[in-house]
PDB file of C-alpha atoms in Angstrom:
ATOM      1  CA  UNK A   1       9.815  50.624 -53.354  1.00  0.00           C
ATOM      2  CA  UNK A   2      13.453  49.294 -53.353  1.00  0.00           C
ATOM      3  CA  UNK A   3      14.197  45.868 -54.684  1.00  0.00           C
ATOM      4  CA  UNK A   4      14.647  44.420 -51.254  1.00  0.00           C
ATOM      5  CA  UNK A   5      10.894  45.525 -50.446  1.00  0.00           C
ATOM      6  CA  UNK A   6       9.746  44.143 -53.676  1.00  0.00           C
ATOM      7  CA  UNK A   7      11.358  40.698 -53.037  1.00  0.00           C
ATOM      8  CA  UNK A   8       9.702  40.483 -49.563  1.00  0.00           C
ATOM      9  CA  UNK A   9       6.195  41.075 -50.866  1.00  0.00           C
ATOM     10  CA  UNK A  10       3.627  38.256 -50.937  1.00  0.00           C
ATOM     11  CA  UNK A  11       1.650  39.026 -54.045  1.00  0.00           C
ATOM     12  CA  UNK A  12      -1.953  37.940 -54.119  1.00  0.00           C
ATOM     13  CA  UNK A  13      -3.564  37.317 -57.515  1.00  0.00           C
ATOM     14  CA  UNK A  14      -7.235  36.366 -57.568  1.00  0.00           C
ATOM     15  CA  UNK A  15      -8.886  33.712 -59.692  1.00  0.00           C
ATOM     16  CA  UNK A  16      -9.286  33.814 -62.867  1.00  0.00           C
ATOM     17  CA  UNK A  17      -5.705  35.096 -63.193  1.00  0.00           C
ATOM     18  CA  UNK A  18      -4.066  32.605 -60.981  1.00  0.00           C
ATOM     19  CA  UNK A  19      -4.540  29.068 -59.269  1.00  0.00           C
ATOM     20  CA  UNK A  20      -2.525  27.850 -56.431  1.00  0.00           C
ATOM     21  CA  UNK A  21      -2.584  23.985 -56.059  1.00  0.00           C
ATOM     22  CA  UNK A  22      -1.270  22.353 -52.976  1.00  0.00           C
ATOM     23  CA  UNK A  23       0.006  18.865 -53.398  1.00  0.00           C
ATOM     24  CA  UNK A  24       1.583  16.022 -51.721  1.00  0.00           C
ATOM     25  CA  UNK A  25       4.616  14.150 -52.827  1.00  0.00           C
ATOM     26  CA  UNK A  26       5.933  10.849 -51.406  1.00  0.00           C
ATOM     27  CA  UNK A  27       9.518   9.640 -52.094  1.00  0.00           C
ATOM     28  CA  UNK A  28      11.254   6.548 -51.134  1.00  0.00           C
ATOM     29  CA  UNK A  29      15.074   7.226 -50.886  1.00  0.00           C
ATOM     30  CA  UNK A  30      17.341   4.453 -51.768  1.00  0.00           C
ATOM     31  CA  UNK A  31      21.013   3.731 -51.067  1.00  0.00           C
ATOM     32  CA  UNK A  32      22.309   5.976 -53.649  1.00  0.00           C
ATOM     33  CA  UNK A  33      20.067   8.942 -52.759  1.00  0.00           C
ATOM     34  CA  UNK A  34      22.127  11.817 -51.415  1.00  0.00           C
ATOM     35  CA  UNK A  35      21.247  15.414 -50.693  1.00  0.00           C
ATOM     36  CA  UNK A  36      21.629  16.484 -54.198  1.00  0.00           C
ATOM     37  CA  UNK A  37      19.518  13.487 -55.669  1.00  0.00           C
ATOM     38  CA  UNK A  38      16.796  14.175 -52.933  1.00  0.00           C
ATOM     39  CA  UNK A  39      16.691  17.945 -54.101  1.00  0.00           C
ATOM     40  CA  UNK A  40      16.523  17.110 -57.684  1.00  0.00           C
ATOM     41  CA  UNK A  41      13.746  14.593 -57.054  1.00  0.00           C
ATOM     42  CA  UNK A  42      11.771  17.394 -55.168  1.00  0.00           C
ATOM     43  CA  UNK A  43      12.399  20.006 -57.765  1.00  0.00           C
ATOM     44  CA  UNK A  44      11.670  17.609 -60.770  1.00  0.00           C
ATOM     45  CA  UNK A  45       8.434  16.460 -59.061  1.00  0.00           C
ATOM     46  CA  UNK A  46       7.241  20.085 -58.739  1.00  0.00           C
ATOM     47  CA  UNK A  47       8.045  21.003 -62.313  1.00  0.00           C
ATOM     48  CA  UNK A  48       6.639  17.880 -63.554  1.00  0.00           C
ATOM     49  CA  UNK A  49       3.253  18.492 -61.800  1.00  0.00           C
ATOM     50  CA  UNK A  50       3.163  21.903 -63.656  1.00  0.00           C
ATOM     51  CA  UNK A  51       3.993  20.358 -66.909  1.00  0.00           C
ATOM     52  CA  UNK A  52       1.393  17.620 -66.551  1.00  0.00           C
ATOM     53  CA  UNK A  53      -1.358  20.113 -65.399  1.00  0.00           C
ATOM     54  CA  UNK A  54      -0.396  23.110 -67.395  1.00  0.00           C
ATOM     55  CA  UNK A  55      -3.137  22.562 -69.992  1.00  0.00           C
ATOM     56  CA  UNK A  56      -5.715  21.910 -67.447  1.00  0.00           C
ATOM     57  CA  UNK A  57      -5.008  24.796 -65.156  1.00  0.00           C
ATOM     58  CA  UNK A  58      -4.752  27.140 -68.284  1.00  0.00           C
ATOM     59  CA  UNK A  59      -8.315  25.988 -69.217  1.00  0.00           C
ATOM     60  CA  UNK A  60      -9.562  27.006 -65.793  1.00  0.00           C
ATOM     61  CA  UNK A  61      -8.007  30.341 -66.173  1.00  0.00           C
ATOM     62  CA  UNK A  62      -9.273  30.950 -69.826  1.00  0.00           C
ATOM     63  CA  UNK A  63      -5.669  31.251 -70.908  1.00  0.00           C
ATOM     64  CA  UNK A  64      -3.646  29.736 -73.895  1.00  0.00           C
ATOM     65  CA  UNK A  65      -1.399  26.995 -72.553  1.00  0.00           C
ATOM     66  CA  UNK A  66       1.805  29.228 -73.123  1.00  0.00           C
ATOM     67  CA  UNK A  67       0.360  32.080 -71.201  1.00  0.00           C
ATOM     68  CA  UNK A  68      -0.038  30.027 -68.067  1.00  0.00           C
ATOM     69  CA  UNK A  69       3.249  30.128 -66.231  1.00  0.00           C
ATOM     70  CA  UNK A  70       4.498  28.731 -62.943  1.00  0.00           C
ATOM     71  CA  UNK A  71       4.597  31.845 -61.025  1.00  0.00           C
ATOM     72  CA  UNK A  72       5.826  30.429 -57.602  1.00  0.00           C
ATOM     73  CA  UNK A  73       6.348  27.164 -55.748  1.00  0.00           C
ATOM     74  CA  UNK A  74       7.177  26.364 -52.099  1.00  0.00           C
ATOM     75  CA  UNK A  75       7.506  23.505 -49.764  1.00  0.00           C
ATOM     76  CA  UNK A  76       5.200  24.004 -46.733  1.00  0.00           C
ATOM     77  CA  UNK A  77       5.614  20.616 -44.826  1.00  0.00           C
ATOM     78  CA  UNK A  78       8.001  17.648 -44.781  1.00  0.00           C
ATOM     79  CA  UNK A  79       8.132  14.461 -42.870  1.00  0.00           C
ATOM     80  CA  UNK A  80       9.698  11.011 -42.610  1.00  0.00           C
ATOM     81  CA  UNK A  81       8.084   8.066 -40.658  1.00  0.00           C
ATOM     82  CA  UNK A  82       5.412  10.332 -39.165  1.00  0.00           C
ATOM     83  CA  UNK A  83       8.034  12.889 -37.877  1.00  0.00           C
ATOM     84  CA  UNK A  84       8.512  16.407 -39.016  1.00  0.00           C
ATOM     85  CA  UNK A  85      11.785  16.866 -40.735  1.00  0.00           C
ATOM     86  CA  UNK A  86      13.507  19.796 -42.288  1.00  0.00           C
ATOM     87  CA  UNK A  87      16.995  18.440 -43.011  1.00  0.00           C
ATOM     88  CA  UNK A  88      17.573  17.452 -46.598  1.00  0.00           C
ATOM     89  CA  UNK A  89      20.507  15.118 -45.433  1.00  0.00           C
ATOM     90  CA  UNK A  90      17.931  13.463 -42.964  1.00  0.00           C
ATOM     91  CA  UNK A  91      15.408  13.217 -45.629  1.00  0.00           C
ATOM     92  CA  UNK A  92      17.775  11.617 -48.160  1.00  0.00           C
ATOM     93  CA  UNK A  93      19.041   9.067 -45.770  1.00  0.00           C
ATOM     94  CA  UNK A  94      15.728   8.126 -44.391  1.00  0.00           C
ATOM     95  CA  UNK A  95      14.851   4.333 -44.611  1.00  0.00           C
ATOM     96  CA  UNK A  96      11.233   5.178 -44.578  1.00  0.00           C
ATOM     97  CA  UNK A  97       8.984   6.954 -47.281  1.00  0.00           C
ATOM     98  CA  UNK A  98       9.446  10.802 -47.345  1.00  0.00           C
ATOM     99  CA  UNK A  99       6.415  13.028 -47.478  1.00  0.00           C
ATOM    100  CA  UNK A 100       6.687  16.544 -48.956  1.00  0.00           C
ATOM    101  CA  UNK A 101       3.643  19.018 -49.165  1.00  0.00           C
ATOM    102  CA  UNK A 102       4.244  22.079 -51.584  1.00  0.00           C
ATOM    103  CA  UNK A 103       2.170  24.487 -53.595  1.00  0.00           C
ATOM    104  CA  UNK A 104       2.402  25.612 -56.932  1.00  0.00           C
ATOM    105  CA  UNK A 105       1.022  28.684 -58.345  1.00  0.00           C
ATOM    106  CA  UNK A 106       0.287  28.960 -62.009  1.00  0.00           C
ATOM    107  CA  UNK A 107      -0.620  32.506 -63.060  1.00  0.00           C
ATOM    108  CA  UNK A 108      -1.322  34.624 -66.329  1.00  0.00           C
ATOM    109  CA  UNK A 109       2.133  35.764 -67.761  1.00  0.00           C
ATOM    110  CA  UNK A 110       1.031  39.293 -67.882  1.00  0.00           C
ATOM    111  CA  UNK A 111       0.059  39.437 -64.315  1.00  0.00           C
ATOM    112  CA  UNK A 112       3.475  38.438 -62.914  1.00  0.00           C
ATOM    113  CA  UNK A 113       5.068  40.953 -60.486  1.00  0.00           C
ATOM    114  CA  UNK A 114       8.539  42.014 -61.270  1.00  0.00           C
ATOM    115  CA  UNK A 115       9.880  40.375 -58.201  1.00  0.00           C
ATOM    116  CA  UNK A 116       8.225  39.012 -54.961  1.00  0.00           C
ATOM    117  CA  UNK A 117       8.947  36.602 -52.092  1.00  0.00           C
ATOM    118  CA  UNK A 118       5.781  34.759 -53.096  1.00  0.00           C
ATOM    119  CA  UNK A 119       2.874  34.459 -55.530  1.00  0.00           C
ATOM    120  CA  UNK A 120      -0.369  33.050 -54.252  1.00  0.00           C
ATOM    121  CA  UNK A 121      -3.976  32.840 -55.087  1.00  0.00           C
ATOM    122  CA  UNK A 122      -5.577  33.808 -51.586  1.00  0.00           C
ATOM    123  CA  UNK A 123      -8.872  31.664 -51.875  1.00  0.00           C
ATOM    124  CA  UNK A 124      -6.844  28.457 -52.318  1.00  0.00           C
ATOM    125  CA  UNK A 125      -4.554  29.318 -49.402  1.00  0.00           C
ATOM    126  CA  UNK A 126      -7.457  30.178 -47.136  1.00  0.00           C
ATOM    127  CA  UNK A 127      -8.869  26.631 -47.960  1.00  0.00           C
ATOM    128  CA  UNK A 128      -5.469  25.244 -46.817  1.00  0.00           C
ATOM    129  CA  UNK A 129      -5.433  27.128 -43.656  1.00  0.00           C
ATOM    130  CA  UNK A 130      -9.086  26.203 -42.916  1.00  0.00           C
ATOM    131  CA  UNK A 131      -8.381  22.601 -43.313  1.00  0.00           C
ATOM    132  CA  UNK A 132      -5.480  22.980 -40.909  1.00  0.00           C
ATOM    133  CA  UNK A 133      -7.637  24.487 -38.344  1.00  0.00           C
ATOM    134  CA  UNK A 134     -10.573  22.125 -38.690  1.00  0.00           C
ATOM    135  CA  UNK A 135      -8.340  19.073 -38.818  1.00  0.00           C
ATOM    136  CA  UNK A 136     -10.629  17.512 -41.333  1.00  0.00           C
ATOM    137  CA  UNK A 137     -11.591  17.901 -45.017  1.00  0.00           C
ATOM    138  CA  UNK A 138     -13.421  20.989 -46.015  1.00  0.00           C
ATOM    139  CA  UNK A 139     -15.108  22.642 -48.735  1.00  0.00           C
ATOM    140  CA  UNK A 140     -14.349  26.279 -48.663  1.00  0.00           C
ATOM    141  CA  UNK A 141     -16.955  28.361 -50.713  1.00  0.00           C
ATOM    142  CA  UNK A 142     -16.048  32.157 -51.414  1.00  0.00           C
ATOM    143  CA  UNK A 143     -18.765  34.388 -52.730  1.00  0.00           C
ATOM    144  CA  UNK A 144     -18.217  37.837 -54.151  1.00  0.00           C
ATOM    145  CA  UNK A 145     -19.888  40.337 -56.352  1.00  0.00           C
ATOM    146  CA  UNK A 146     -20.117  38.237 -59.668  1.00  0.00           C
ATOM    147  CA  UNK A 147     -19.364  34.469 -58.713  1.00  0.00           C
ATOM    148  CA  UNK A 148     -18.902  31.960 -56.064  1.00  0.00           C
ATOM    149  CA  UNK A 149     -15.720  29.773 -56.058  1.00  0.00           C
ATOM    150  CA  UNK A 150     -15.403  26.262 -54.524  1.00  0.00           C
ATOM    151  CA  UNK A 151     -12.307  24.663 -53.280  1.00  0.00           C
ATOM    152  CA  UNK A 152     -11.592  21.076 -51.432  1.00  0.00           C
ATOM    153  CA  UNK A 153      -8.997  21.072 -49.100  1.00  0.00           C
ATOM    154  CA  UNK A 154      -7.814  17.860 -47.517  1.00  0.00           C
ATOM    155  CA  UNK A 155      -4.481  17.165 -45.596  1.00  0.00           C
ATOM    156  CA  UNK A 156      -2.849  15.913 -48.843  1.00  0.00           C
ATOM    157  CA  UNK A 157      -4.065  18.428 -51.484  1.00  0.00           C
ATOM    158  CA  UNK A 158      -6.255  21.595 -52.155  1.00  0.00           C
ATOM    159  CA  UNK A 159      -7.881  21.755 -55.424  1.00  0.00           C
ATOM    160  CA  UNK A 160     -10.189  24.233 -56.936  1.00  0.00           C
ATOM    161  CA  UNK A 161     -13.402  22.368 -57.942  1.00  0.00           C
ATOM    162  CA  UNK A 162     -15.356  25.026 -59.909  1.00  0.00           C
ATOM    163  CA  UNK A 163     -17.153  28.398 -59.899  1.00  0.00           C
ATOM    164  CA  UNK A 164     -20.476  29.576 -60.816  1.00  0.00           C
ATOM    165  CA  UNK A 165     -22.164  32.896 -61.512  1.00  0.00           C
ATOM    166  CA  UNK A 166     -23.708  33.701 -58.168  1.00  0.00           C
ATOM    167  CA  UNK A 167     -22.980  36.801 -56.037  1.00  0.00           C
ATOM    168  CA  UNK A 168     -24.439  39.990 -55.123  1.00  0.00           C
ATOM    169  CA  UNK A 169     -24.924  41.027 -58.674  1.00  0.00           C
ATOM    170  CA  UNK A 170     -27.295  38.040 -59.238  1.00  0.00           C
ATOM    171  CA  UNK A 171     -28.943  38.804 -55.970  1.00  0.00           C
ATOM    172  CA  UNK A 172     -29.511  42.417 -57.479  1.00  0.00           C
ATOM    173  CA  UNK A 173     -30.690  41.026 -60.832  1.00  0.00           C
ATOM    174  CA  UNK A 174     -33.290  38.639 -59.222  1.00  0.00           C
ATOM    175  CA  UNK A 175     -34.761  41.447 -57.076  1.00  0.00           C
ATOM    176  CA  UNK A 176     -35.133  43.717 -60.271  1.00  0.00           C
ATOM    177  CA  UNK A 177     -37.454  41.198 -61.659  1.00  0.00           C
ATOM    178  CA  UNK A 178     -39.847  42.214 -58.944  1.00  0.00           C
ATOM    179  CA  UNK A 179     -38.858  45.696 -58.331  1.00  0.00           C
ATOM    180  CA  UNK A 180     -38.197  47.007 -61.785  1.00  0.00           C
ATOM    181  CA  UNK A 181     -35.438  49.083 -60.440  1.00  0.00           C
ATOM    182  CA  UNK A 182     -31.773  49.432 -61.473  1.00  0.00           C
ATOM    183  CA  UNK A 183     -29.002  47.003 -60.162  1.00  0.00           C
ATOM    184  CA  UNK A 184     -27.370  49.769 -58.039  1.00  0.00           C
ATOM    185  CA  UNK A 185     -30.533  50.599 -56.500  1.00  0.00           C
ATOM    186  CA  UNK A 186     -31.325  47.039 -55.840  1.00  0.00           C
ATOM    187  CA  UNK A 187     -28.237  46.574 -53.959  1.00  0.00           C
ATOM    188  CA  UNK A 188     -28.956  49.510 -51.818  1.00  0.00           C
ATOM    189  CA  UNK A 189     -32.382  47.982 -51.081  1.00  0.00           C
ATOM    190  CA  UNK A 190     -30.751  44.732 -50.337  1.00  0.00           C
ATOM    191  CA  UNK A 191     -28.515  46.157 -47.856  1.00  0.00           C
ATOM    192  CA  UNK A 192     -31.360  47.940 -46.165  1.00  0.00           C
ATOM    193  CA  UNK A 193     -33.216  44.799 -46.027  1.00  0.00           C
ATOM    194  CA  UNK A 194     -30.356  42.989 -44.341  1.00  0.00           C
ATOM    195  CA  UNK A 195     -30.346  45.722 -41.690  1.00  0.00           C
ATOM    196  CA  UNK A 196     -34.048  45.658 -41.132  1.00  0.00           C
ATOM    197  CA  UNK A 197     -34.653  49.000 -42.482  1.00  0.00           C
ATOM    198  CA  UNK A 198     -37.546  48.371 -44.957  1.00  0.00           C
ATOM    199  CA  UNK A 199     -41.294  47.817 -44.287  1.00  0.00           C
ATOM    200  CA  UNK A 200     -42.794  44.441 -43.475  1.00  0.00           C
ATOM    201  CA  UNK A 201     -44.572  44.289 -46.985  1.00  0.00           C
ATOM    202  CA  UNK A 202     -41.362  45.236 -48.796  1.00  0.00           C
ATOM    203  CA  UNK A 203     -39.333  42.703 -46.650  1.00  0.00           C
ATOM    204  CA  UNK A 204     -41.678  40.097 -47.668  1.00  0.00           C
ATOM    205  CA  UNK A 205     -41.391  40.628 -51.301  1.00  0.00           C
ATOM    206  CA  UNK A 206     -37.566  41.063 -51.106  1.00  0.00           C
ATOM    207  CA  UNK A 207     -37.235  37.939 -49.178  1.00  0.00           C
ATOM    208  CA  UNK A 208     -39.071  36.051 -51.717  1.00  0.00           C
ATOM    209  CA  UNK A 209     -36.654  37.066 -54.546  1.00  0.00           C
ATOM    210  CA  UNK A 210     -33.560  36.533 -52.348  1.00  0.00           C
ATOM    211  CA  UNK A 211     -35.133  32.988 -51.782  1.00  0.00           C
ATOM    212  CA  UNK A 212     -35.321  32.551 -55.437  1.00  0.00           C
ATOM    213  CA  UNK A 213     -31.838  33.787 -55.962  1.00  0.00           C
ATOM    214  CA  UNK A 214     -30.571  31.324 -53.287  1.00  0.00           C
ATOM    215  CA  UNK A 215     -32.010  28.539 -55.281  1.00  0.00           C
ATOM    216  CA  UNK A 216     -29.354  29.514 -58.136  1.00  0.00           C
ATOM    217  CA  UNK A 217     -26.731  29.229 -55.507  1.00  0.00           C
ATOM    218  CA  UNK A 218     -27.957  25.731 -54.490  1.00  0.00           C
ATOM    219  CA  UNK A 219     -28.011  24.519 -57.979  1.00  0.00           C
ATOM    220  CA  UNK A 220     -24.310  25.606 -58.485  1.00  0.00           C
ATOM    221  CA  UNK A 221     -23.180  23.996 -55.345  1.00  0.00           C
ATOM    222  CA  UNK A 222     -25.253  20.783 -56.169  1.00  0.00           C
ATOM    223  CA  UNK A 223     -23.664  20.645 -59.671  1.00  0.00           C
ATOM    224  CA  UNK A 224     -20.059  21.255 -58.292  1.00  0.00           C
ATOM    225  CA  UNK A 225     -20.545  18.425 -55.939  1.00  0.00           C
ATOM    226  CA  UNK A 226     -21.841  16.129 -58.318  1.00  0.00           C
ATOM    227  CA  UNK A 227     -19.144  16.851 -60.893  1.00  0.00           C
ATOM    228  CA  UNK A 228     -16.573  16.260 -58.421  1.00  0.00           C
ATOM    229  CA  UNK A 229     -17.725  13.489 -56.206  1.00  0.00           C
ATOM    230  CA  UNK A 230     -14.815  11.200 -57.197  1.00  0.00           C
ATOM    231  CA  UNK A 231     -12.519  13.705 -55.396  1.00  0.00           C
ATOM    232  CA  UNK A 232     -14.643  14.211 -52.269  1.00  0.00           C
ATOM    233  CA  UNK A 233     -14.639  11.684 -49.358  1.00  0.00           C
ATOM    234  CA  UNK A 234     -17.914  10.023 -48.545  1.00  0.00           C
ATOM    235  CA  UNK A 235     -17.028   9.347 -44.857  1.00  0.00           C
ATOM    236  CA  UNK A 236     -16.141  11.510 -43.118  1.00  0.00           C
ATOM    237  CA  UNK A 237     -18.260  14.023 -45.203  1.00  0.00           C
ATOM    238  CA  UNK A 238     -16.402  17.313 -45.844  1.00  0.00           C
ATOM    239  CA  UNK A 239     -17.683  20.153 -43.908  1.00  0.00           C
ATOM    240  CA  UNK A 240     -18.832  23.215 -46.259  1.00  0.00           C
ATOM    241  CA  UNK A 241     -17.824  26.758 -45.283  1.00  0.00           C
ATOM    242  CA  UNK A 242     -19.068  30.002 -46.853  1.00  0.00           C
ATOM    243  CA  UNK A 243     -17.114  33.203 -46.665  1.00  0.00           C
ATOM    244  CA  UNK A 244     -19.247  35.787 -48.242  1.00  0.00           C
ATOM    245  CA  UNK A 245     -17.806  39.305 -49.141  1.00  0.00           C
ATOM    246  CA  UNK A 246     -21.276  40.851 -48.833  1.00  0.00           C
ATOM    247  CA  UNK A 247     -23.886  40.325 -46.142  1.00  0.00           C
ATOM    248  CA  UNK A 248     -26.247  37.406 -46.389  1.00  0.00           C
ATOM    249  CA  UNK A 249     -29.534  36.766 -44.498  1.00  0.00           C
ATOM    250  CA  UNK A 250     -29.069  34.291 -41.395  1.00  0.00           C
ATOM    251  CA  UNK A 251     -31.501  31.984 -43.088  1.00  0.00           C
ATOM    252  CA  UNK A 252     -28.574  30.929 -45.502  1.00  0.00           C
ATOM    253  CA  UNK A 253     -27.083  29.037 -42.593  1.00  0.00           C
ATOM    254  CA  UNK A 254     -30.252  27.688 -41.165  1.00  0.00           C
ATOM    255  CA  UNK A 255     -31.361  25.728 -44.177  1.00  0.00           C
ATOM    256  CA  UNK A 256     -30.262  22.476 -45.942  1.00  0.00           C
ATOM    257  CA  UNK A 257     -29.091  22.314 -49.487  1.00  0.00           C
ATOM    258  CA  UNK A 258     -30.044  19.071 -51.181  1.00  0.00           C
ATOM    259  CA  UNK A 259     -27.087  17.553 -53.199  1.00  0.00           C
ATOM    260  CA  UNK A 260     -26.421  14.028 -54.512  1.00  0.00           C
ATOM    261  CA  UNK A 261     -29.502  12.850 -52.503  1.00  0.00           C
ATOM    262  CA  UNK A 262     -27.894  14.276 -49.301  1.00  0.00           C
ATOM    263  CA  UNK A 263     -29.095  17.335 -47.104  1.00  0.00           C
ATOM    264  CA  UNK A 264     -26.162  19.528 -46.399  1.00  0.00           C
ATOM    265  CA  UNK A 265     -25.487  22.476 -44.075  1.00  0.00           C
ATOM    266  CA  UNK A 266     -23.607  25.624 -44.899  1.00  0.00           C
ATOM    267  CA  UNK A 267     -21.612  26.866 -42.208  1.00  0.00           C
ATOM    268  CA  UNK A 268     -20.725  30.517 -41.620  1.00  0.00           C
ATOM    269  CA  UNK A 269     -16.956  31.273 -41.660  1.00  0.00           C
ATOM    270  CA  UNK A 270     -16.823  33.668 -38.662  1.00  0.00           C
ATOM    271  CA  UNK A 271     -13.118  33.409 -38.097  1.00  0.00           C
ATOM    272  CA  UNK A 272     -10.952  35.770 -40.177  1.00  0.00           C
ATOM    273  CA  UNK A 273      -8.492  33.887 -42.218  1.00  0.00           C
ATOM    274  CA  UNK A 274      -5.872  35.741 -44.118  1.00  0.00           C
ATOM    275  CA  UNK A 275      -3.888  34.030 -46.926  1.00  0.00           C
ATOM    276  CA  UNK A 276      -0.693  35.714 -45.758  1.00  0.00           C
ATOM    277  CA  UNK A 277      -1.007  33.661 -42.392  1.00  0.00           C
ATOM    278  CA  UNK A 278       0.223  30.730 -44.281  1.00  0.00           C
ATOM    279  CA  UNK A 279       3.628  32.290 -44.029  1.00  0.00           C
ATOM    280  CA  UNK A 280       3.563  32.719 -40.280  1.00  0.00           C
ATOM    281  CA  UNK A 281       2.906  28.908 -39.753  1.00  0.00           C
ATOM    282  CA  UNK A 282       5.746  27.432 -37.892  1.00  0.00           C
ATOM    283  CA  UNK A 283       6.034  24.440 -40.330  1.00  0.00           C
ATOM    284  CA  UNK A 284       6.150  26.713 -43.330  1.00  0.00           C
ATOM    285  CA  UNK A 285       8.881  28.996 -41.604  1.00  0.00           C
ATOM    286  CA  UNK A 286      10.839  25.743 -40.651  1.00  0.00           C
ATOM    287  CA  UNK A 287      10.962  24.586 -44.360  1.00  0.00           C
ATOM    288  CA  UNK A 288      12.486  27.796 -45.576  1.00  0.00           C
ATOM    289  CA  UNK A 289      15.975  26.519 -46.105  1.00  0.00           C
ATOM    290  CA  UNK A 290      14.922  23.007 -47.424  1.00  0.00           C
ATOM    291  CA  UNK A 291      12.710  25.115 -49.909  1.00  0.00           C
ATOM    292  CA  UNK A 292      15.669  27.145 -51.138  1.00  0.00           C
ATOM    293  CA  UNK A 293      17.802  24.272 -51.748  1.00  0.00           C
ATOM    294  CA  UNK A 294      15.270  21.829 -53.058  1.00  0.00           C
ATOM    295  CA  UNK A 295      13.246  24.165 -55.327  1.00  0.00           C
ATOM    296  CA  UNK A 296      16.525  26.075 -56.493  1.00  0.00           C
ATOM    297  CA  UNK A 297      16.297  24.429 -60.124  1.00  0.00           C
ATOM    298  CA  UNK A 298      12.545  24.992 -60.383  1.00  0.00           C
ATOM    299  CA  UNK A 299      12.971  28.485 -59.567  1.00  0.00           C
ATOM    300  CA  UNK A 300      15.248  28.947 -62.446  1.00  0.00           C
ATOM    301  CA  UNK A 301      12.775  27.518 -64.889  1.00  0.00           C
ATOM    302  CA  UNK A 302       9.961  29.943 -63.891  1.00  0.00           C
ATOM    303  CA  UNK A 303       9.152  32.572 -66.358  1.00  0.00           C
TER     304      UNK A 303
END
C-alpha cells in the first residue's frame, strides 16, 4: 500500500487500546478575535482537553499516562447563533457565541498507525451516530465475547461510562455449571438453542442458565447507571440500545431491567451503524477545511 492510500485510511482501534471522546466547546469572540486567534482558541481547547483528561483516560485504558497519546482530533460541527457555519472568518467575527463540536481519540502509543486519515474508537463513534439518528440522548451498549461496553451520547458529548465482564464467554461459563462441558462445546450448544435445535428438556435447562447469566448483565448495567447518574439526564430519560456481536434470545428485549428504582427496557439495535459513516455525514465533510486550519497546531503536537 502506498503512502497516499495509508493517509486515506480510517483506522479503527477498539477499547481498551483507544478511547474517542466527543466534546462541545463554546467560544465568545471579541473585537480582537481574528481568524488566527479563533484557530488558536480551537486548537488550544482540544489540546487542553487532552492534557486535562489524559490521566483519566489512560486509567480507563490501563496505561501509564505517558503511553496514552492524542492519536487524532477532528471538528465535526460548527455553528453560531443557531446557524451552521464553516467559515473561520465568519466564526471569528460572530457577535454571538460560537459552538464547536469535535472528537479527540486517545490511544496506546504502540497501537498508532504510521499514517492515516483518521483514528477512531468505533463504539464511541457509533454512539454518536445513534444519538444523531434518534435525536435524543441514548445509552449505547456493545456486547462482545468477553465484555460489554456502555456509552452515553447526547448532542453535546459522547462519553464511555464503563465496561463489565459479560458476553458470550460468561454465558458459556454459566451453562458449564449445569452441563459440565467445555466452553467451546457450551457455545455450540448455545447457538443450537438460539436456533431452536435442542430438545424441550434441554431448552428448559439451558434457558435457566441463560437467565442466571443475564442477571450478571443486569447487575453490570445497574451499577453503570448508578455510578454515572450525575452524567445522565432524568427527563427525558436516555433510551438504551444494545448491539450484541453474538445472537441473544428475544426475551432479552421483552423484559425490564431494574436500575436505581426504575424499570428499563433494552432496545434491540436493528439498524446497521458503521463507524466510518461518520465521515460521510454532510456536516463532517463541510467542516474539513475548518478542521485543517483550526487543528493544525494540535496535529503538530500529536505523537
